[in-house]
Coordinates of C-alpha atoms in Angstrom, one line a residue:
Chain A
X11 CA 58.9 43.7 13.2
X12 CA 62.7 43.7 12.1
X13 CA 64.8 41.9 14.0
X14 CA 68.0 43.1 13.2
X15 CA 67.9 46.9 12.7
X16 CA 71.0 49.0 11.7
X17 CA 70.8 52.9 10.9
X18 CA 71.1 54.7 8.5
X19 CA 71.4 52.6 6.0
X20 CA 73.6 54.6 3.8
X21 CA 75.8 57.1 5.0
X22 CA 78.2 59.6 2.8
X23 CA 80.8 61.6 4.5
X24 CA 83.9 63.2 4.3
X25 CA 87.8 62.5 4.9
X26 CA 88.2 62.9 8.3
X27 CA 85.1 63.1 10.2
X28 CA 83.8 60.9 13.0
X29 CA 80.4 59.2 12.3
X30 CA 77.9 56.2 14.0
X31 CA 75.9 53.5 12.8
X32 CA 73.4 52.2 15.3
X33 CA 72.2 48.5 15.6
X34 CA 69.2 46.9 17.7
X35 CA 67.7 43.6 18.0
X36 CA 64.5 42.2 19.7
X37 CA 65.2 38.6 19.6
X38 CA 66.6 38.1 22.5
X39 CA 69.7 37.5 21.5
X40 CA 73.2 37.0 23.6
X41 CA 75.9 37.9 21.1
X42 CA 76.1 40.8 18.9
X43 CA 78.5 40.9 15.9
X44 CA 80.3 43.9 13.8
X45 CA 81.6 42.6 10.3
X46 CA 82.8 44.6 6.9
X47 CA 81.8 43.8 3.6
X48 CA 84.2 45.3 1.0
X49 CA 83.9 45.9 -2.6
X50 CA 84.7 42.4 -3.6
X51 CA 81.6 41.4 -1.4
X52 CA 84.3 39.5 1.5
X53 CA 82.6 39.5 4.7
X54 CA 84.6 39.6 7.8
X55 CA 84.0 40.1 11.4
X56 CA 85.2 43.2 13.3
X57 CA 83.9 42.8 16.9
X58 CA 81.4 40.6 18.7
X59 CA 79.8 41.0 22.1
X60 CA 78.9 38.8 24.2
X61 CA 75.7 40.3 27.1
X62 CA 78.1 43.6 26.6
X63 CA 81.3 42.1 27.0
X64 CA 83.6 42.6 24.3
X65 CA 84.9 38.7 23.0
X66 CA 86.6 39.6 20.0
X67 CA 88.5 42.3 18.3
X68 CA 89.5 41.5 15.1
X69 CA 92.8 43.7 14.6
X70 CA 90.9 46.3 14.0
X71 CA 92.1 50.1 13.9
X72 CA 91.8 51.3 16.8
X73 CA 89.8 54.5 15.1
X74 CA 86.8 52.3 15.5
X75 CA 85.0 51.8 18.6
X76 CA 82.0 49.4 19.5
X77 CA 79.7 50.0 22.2
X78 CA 76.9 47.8 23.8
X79 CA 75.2 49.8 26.0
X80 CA 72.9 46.5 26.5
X81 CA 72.8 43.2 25.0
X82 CA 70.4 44.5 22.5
X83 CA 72.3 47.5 21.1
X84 CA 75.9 47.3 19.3
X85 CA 76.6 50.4 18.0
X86 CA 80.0 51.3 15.8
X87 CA 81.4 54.7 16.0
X88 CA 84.6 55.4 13.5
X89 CA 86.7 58.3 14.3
X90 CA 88.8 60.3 11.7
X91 CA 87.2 58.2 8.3
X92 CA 89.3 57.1 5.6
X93 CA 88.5 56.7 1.9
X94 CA 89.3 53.1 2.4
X95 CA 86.6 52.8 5.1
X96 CA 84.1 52.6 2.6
X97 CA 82.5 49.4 2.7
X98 CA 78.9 48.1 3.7
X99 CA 78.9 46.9 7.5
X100 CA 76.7 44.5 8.6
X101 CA 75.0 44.1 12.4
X102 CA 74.1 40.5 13.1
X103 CA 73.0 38.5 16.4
X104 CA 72.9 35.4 17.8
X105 CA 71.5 33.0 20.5
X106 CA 74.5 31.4 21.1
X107 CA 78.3 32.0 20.2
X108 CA 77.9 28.0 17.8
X109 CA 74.3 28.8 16.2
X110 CA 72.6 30.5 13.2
X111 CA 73.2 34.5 12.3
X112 CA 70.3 36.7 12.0
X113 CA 72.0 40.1 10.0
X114 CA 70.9 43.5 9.8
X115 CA 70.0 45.3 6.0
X116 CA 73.5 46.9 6.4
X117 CA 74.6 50.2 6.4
X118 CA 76.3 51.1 3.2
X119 CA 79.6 53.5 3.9
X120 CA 80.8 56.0 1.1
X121 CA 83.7 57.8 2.1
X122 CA 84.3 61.3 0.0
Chain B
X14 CA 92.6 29.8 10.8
X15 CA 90.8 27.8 8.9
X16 CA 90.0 28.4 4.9
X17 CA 86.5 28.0 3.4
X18 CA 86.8 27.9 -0.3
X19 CA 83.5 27.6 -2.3
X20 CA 82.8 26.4 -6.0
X21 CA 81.8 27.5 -8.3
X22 CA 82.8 31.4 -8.4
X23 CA 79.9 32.4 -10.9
X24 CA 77.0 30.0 -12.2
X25 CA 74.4 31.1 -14.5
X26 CA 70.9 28.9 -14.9
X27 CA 68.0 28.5 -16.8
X28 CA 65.1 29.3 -14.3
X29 CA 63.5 25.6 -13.6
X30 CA 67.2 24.2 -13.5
X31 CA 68.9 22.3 -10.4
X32 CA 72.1 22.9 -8.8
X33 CA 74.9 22.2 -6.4
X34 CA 77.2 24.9 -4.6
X35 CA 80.1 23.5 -2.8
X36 CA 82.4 24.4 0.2
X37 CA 85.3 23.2 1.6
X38 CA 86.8 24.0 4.8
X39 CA 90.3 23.0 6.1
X40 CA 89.8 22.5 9.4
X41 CA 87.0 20.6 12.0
X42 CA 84.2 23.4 12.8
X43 CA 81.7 22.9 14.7
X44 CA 79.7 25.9 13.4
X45 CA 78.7 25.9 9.8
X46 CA 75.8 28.3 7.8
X47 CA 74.9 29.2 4.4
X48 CA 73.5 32.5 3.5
X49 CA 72.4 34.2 0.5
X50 CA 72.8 37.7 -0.2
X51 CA 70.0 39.0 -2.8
X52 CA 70.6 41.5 -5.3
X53 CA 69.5 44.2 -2.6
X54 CA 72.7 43.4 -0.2
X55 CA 70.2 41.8 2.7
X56 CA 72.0 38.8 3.7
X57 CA 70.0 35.8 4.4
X58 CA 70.2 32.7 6.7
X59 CA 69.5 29.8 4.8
X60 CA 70.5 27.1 7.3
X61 CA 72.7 26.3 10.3
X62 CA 74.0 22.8 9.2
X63 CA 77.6 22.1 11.2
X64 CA 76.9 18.2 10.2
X65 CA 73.7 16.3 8.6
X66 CA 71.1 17.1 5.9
X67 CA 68.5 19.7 6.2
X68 CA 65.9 20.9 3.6
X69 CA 63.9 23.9 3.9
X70 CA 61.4 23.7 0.8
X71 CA 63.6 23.8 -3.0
X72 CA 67.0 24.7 -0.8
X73 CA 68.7 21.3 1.2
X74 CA 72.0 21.1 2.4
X75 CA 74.3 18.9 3.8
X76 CA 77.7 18.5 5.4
X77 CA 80.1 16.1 5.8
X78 CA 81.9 17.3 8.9
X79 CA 84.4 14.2 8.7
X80 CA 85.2 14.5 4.8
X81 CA 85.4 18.6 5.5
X82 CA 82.7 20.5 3.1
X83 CA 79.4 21.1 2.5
X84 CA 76.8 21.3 0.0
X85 CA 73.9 23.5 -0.7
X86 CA 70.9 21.9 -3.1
X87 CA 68.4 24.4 -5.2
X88 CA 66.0 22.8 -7.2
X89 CA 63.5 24.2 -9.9
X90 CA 65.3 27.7 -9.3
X91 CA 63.5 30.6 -9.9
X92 CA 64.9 34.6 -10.8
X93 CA 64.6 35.0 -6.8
X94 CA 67.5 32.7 -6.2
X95 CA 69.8 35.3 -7.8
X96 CA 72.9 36.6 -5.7
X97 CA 75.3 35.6 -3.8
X98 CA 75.5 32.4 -2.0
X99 CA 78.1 32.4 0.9
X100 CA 79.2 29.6 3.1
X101 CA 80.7 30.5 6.9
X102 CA 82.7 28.4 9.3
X103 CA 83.8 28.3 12.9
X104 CA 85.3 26.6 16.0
X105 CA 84.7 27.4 19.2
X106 CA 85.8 31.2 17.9
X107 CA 83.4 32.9 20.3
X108 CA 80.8 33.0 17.1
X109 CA 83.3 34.4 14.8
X110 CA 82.6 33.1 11.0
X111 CA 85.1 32.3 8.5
X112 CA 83.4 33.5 4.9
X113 CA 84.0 31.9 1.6
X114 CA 84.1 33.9 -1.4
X115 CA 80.8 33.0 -2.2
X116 CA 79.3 31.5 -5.4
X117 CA 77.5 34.3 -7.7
X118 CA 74.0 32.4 -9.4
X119 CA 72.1 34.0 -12.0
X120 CA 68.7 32.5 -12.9
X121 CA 67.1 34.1 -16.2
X122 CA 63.8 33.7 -17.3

């Protein structure tokens, strides 16, 4: 059973259009995270739930938009996508806001 | 914000060979983890360690909260410790993690 599941797990589009990558998790889990992994491999976090509360938003465009329609699910939609947009973004969960990480496989964003 | 800066940037090994990653942080945390990212992208959690020693088989690690870094132990590495090793940092940040650069490890046969 995967704990962390993000689809699709790669994804090539065009300039401009809108697209979704869905996340899940079955452990239970309180807090939900969104975070972008760019071509020099630096992670950094885009959004976290907490039980579907949006607790941060990490000066993000505002072309992307969470949504947790439970405390399993965060999904990420992206609106109008730019060539810099491609990256690898990675779902992760955890118990607690101060405890360990459990990430998804990632989904790996190529922007044409 | 705080800054997490890890050493080495690149370290290449013999397989069987030990070694010691590094990170240090500028600020108190109270939320510290190590991952490793394999040469597939998954990224892995090797321990939650914010102060203390753990060991978890060949991998130990163990922070210094007071002094401000941390260090990651792999013994007798094998090809399958290859990737990217990543330190991440917080403080009562509603879970959000500082990354380091990472250290890239190579182990050859």
């Amino acid at each position: 059973d995967t704990a962390v599941s993000q689809t699709p797990k790669y994804l090539v589009t065009q300039m401009g259009n809108d697209k979704s990558i869905k996340c899940e998790q079955n452990l239970g889990h309180d807090t939900m995270y969104w975070y972008k992994q760019d071509s020099k491999k630096f992670l950094k976090i885009m959004f976290s739930y907490n039980n579907k509360e949006l607790i941060i938003n990490e000066t993000v465009p505002n072309r992307f938009s969470p949504k947790s329609p439970d405390k399993a699910h965060l999904n990420l939609h992206i609106n109008s996508l730019e060539l810099g947009d491609s990256a690898v973004y990675f779902c992760a969960s955890s118990q607690v806001e101060n405890y360990g990480y459990t990430f998804g496989s990632g989904t790996r964003l190529t922007v044409v | 914000g705080i800054q997490v800066e890890q050493s080495p940037p690149d370290l290449i090994l013999q397989e069987g060979a030990n070694s010691t990653l590094r990170c240090n942080f500028s600020d108190s945390v109270n939320n510290l983890q190590w991952f490793h990212q394999n040469p597939w992208g998954q990224l892995i959690n090797l321990f939650y360690i914010p102060s203390g020693t753990k060991q978890n088989g060949r991998l130990s690690a163990t922070t210094v909260a007071t002094e401000r870094y941390s260090l990651l132990y792999i013994s007798s590495s094998q090809t399958t410790d290859s990737g990217v090793y990543f330190c991440a940092v917080s403080y009562n940040q509603g879970g959000k993690l500082i990354f380091g650069q990472g250290t890239e490890l190579s182990v050859k046969p």
